Coordinates of C-alpha atoms in Angstrom, one line a residue:
X1 CA 88.7 179.4 33.9
X2 CA 90.7 175.8 33.8
X3 CA 88.8 173.3 32.4
X4 CA 91.5 170.2 32.2
X5 CA 89.9 167.6 34.2
X6 CA 91.2 164.6 34.9
X7 CA 89.1 161.5 36.0
X8 CA 85.7 159.7 35.7
X9 CA 82.6 161.8 35.0
X10 CA 81.1 159.2 37.6
X11 CA 83.3 160.8 40.1
X12 CA 82.9 164.5 39.3
X13 CA 79.7 165.1 38.8
X14 CA 77.7 161.3 40.2
X15 CA 76.6 160.9 43.7
X16 CA 79.8 159.6 44.1
X17 CA 80.5 162.5 46.3
X18 CA 77.2 161.6 48.2
X19 CA 78.2 158.1 49.0
X20 CA 81.8 158.9 49.6
X21 CA 81.8 161.9 51.6
X22 CA 83.9 163.4 53.7
X23 CA 82.1 163.2 57.5
X24 CA 82.2 159.7 56.5
X25 CA 85.8 159.0 57.8
X26 CA 86.9 157.9 61.2
X27 CA 89.6 160.5 62.5
X28 CA 93.4 159.4 62.5
X29 CA 95.7 159.5 65.8
X30 CA 97.3 162.6 66.6
X31 CA 100.6 161.2 65.6
X32 CA 99.3 160.2 62.6
X33 CA 97.3 163.7 61.7
X34 CA 101.0 165.7 62.6
X35 CA 102.8 163.1 60.6
X36 CA 100.6 163.9 57.4
X37 CA 101.1 167.8 58.4
X38 CA 104.6 167.5 58.7
X39 CA 104.1 165.9 55.4
X40 CA 102.1 168.5 53.9
X41 CA 104.5 170.7 54.7
X42 CA 107.6 169.9 53.6
X43 CA 106.4 168.9 50.3
X44 CA 104.3 172.2 49.7
X45 CA 106.5 174.1 48.1
X46 CA 107.9 171.1 45.3
X47 CA 103.8 171.1 45.1
X48 CA 103.7 174.7 43.8
X49 CA 106.3 174.4 41.9
X50 CA 105.2 171.2 39.8
X51 CA 101.6 173.1 39.9
X52 CA 103.3 176.5 38.3
X53 CA 104.4 174.1 35.7
X54 CA 101.2 172.2 34.8
X55 CA 98.7 174.7 35.8
X56 CA 100.5 178.8 36.5
X57 CA 101.2 180.3 39.2
X58 CA 100.1 179.0 42.5
X59 CA 97.2 181.7 43.4
X60 CA 98.4 184.6 45.9
X61 CA 96.1 187.0 48.1
X62 CA 96.2 191.1 46.6
X63 CA 98.6 191.2 49.7
X64 CA 101.2 188.5 47.8
X65 CA 100.8 186.1 50.3
X66 CA 100.3 183.0 49.0
X67 CA 96.9 180.5 49.2
X68 CA 96.4 177.6 51.5
X69 CA 96.4 174.5 50.1
X70 CA 92.8 172.7 51.6
X71 CA 93.0 169.3 51.4
X72 CA 89.3 168.1 50.2
X73 CA 89.6 165.0 52.2
X74 CA 91.6 166.6 55.1
X75 CA 94.7 165.3 57.1
X76 CA 92.6 164.8 60.1
X77 CA 91.1 161.8 58.4
X78 CA 93.1 160.6 56.2
X79 CA 93.6 163.0 53.2
X80 CA 96.5 162.2 51.0
X81 CA 99.0 165.2 52.1
X82 CA 100.5 164.9 48.5
X83 CA 97.8 163.8 46.3
X84 CA 96.5 166.4 43.0
X85 CA 93.3 165.3 43.4
X86 CA 93.1 166.3 47.0
X87 CA 94.6 169.4 47.0
X88 CA 93.0 172.7 45.9
X89 CA 94.1 176.4 46.7
X90 CA 91.7 178.4 48.3
X91 CA 92.2 182.1 50.2
X92 CA 93.2 182.1 54.4
X93 CA 89.4 183.8 54.8
X94 CA 87.8 180.8 52.7
X95 CA 90.3 178.0 53.8
X96 CA 89.2 179.0 57.8
X97 CA 85.6 178.6 56.6
X98 CA 85.4 175.5 54.9
X99 CA 87.9 174.4 57.7
X100 CA 84.6 175.2 60.1
X101 CA 82.0 173.8 57.9
X102 CA 83.9 170.3 57.6
X103 CA 84.1 171.0 61.7
X104 CA 79.6 170.7 61.3
X105 CA 80.0 168.0 59.4
X106 CA 82.1 165.8 61.4
X107 CA 80.0 166.5 64.0
X108 CA 76.6 165.4 62.0
X109 CA 75.4 169.0 62.9
X110 CA 72.6 171.2 60.6
X111 CA 72.8 171.7 57.9
X112 CA 74.6 168.4 57.2
X113 CA 71.7 166.4 59.0
X114 CA 69.0 167.2 56.7
X115 CA 67.7 166.3 52.6
X116 CA 69.8 168.4 50.6
X117 CA 68.4 169.6 47.2
X118 CA 67.3 167.6 44.6
X119 CA 69.8 167.9 41.9
X120 CA 72.9 168.9 44.2
X121 CA 75.7 169.4 41.3
X122 CA 73.4 171.4 39.0
X123 CA 71.3 173.5 41.1

């Protein structure tokens, strides 16, 4: 497990995530989203190389396929396509599942409309 987090404790383990929820961001136009996706596609090889220099090789699936880059604040809602703090490697199946959850969140569907746990970062 890598323990080289760079950031403030307020952003990592506080209510920052709840008050800056991805579900609160408006959608970009299709052209803006396409431009962001193109920026990520063009930067992906260099980003993975820089990642390898910093953290070790970009993770791969058992079949050798490279993990997908998950944008925490997704590109469709204005996430920076090349920001270190916005990209996490995810296996394709989990990334697809995460994408479905994001869509539920944006649609304001359960469980996103319910009150959560008392200590969201500790339970």
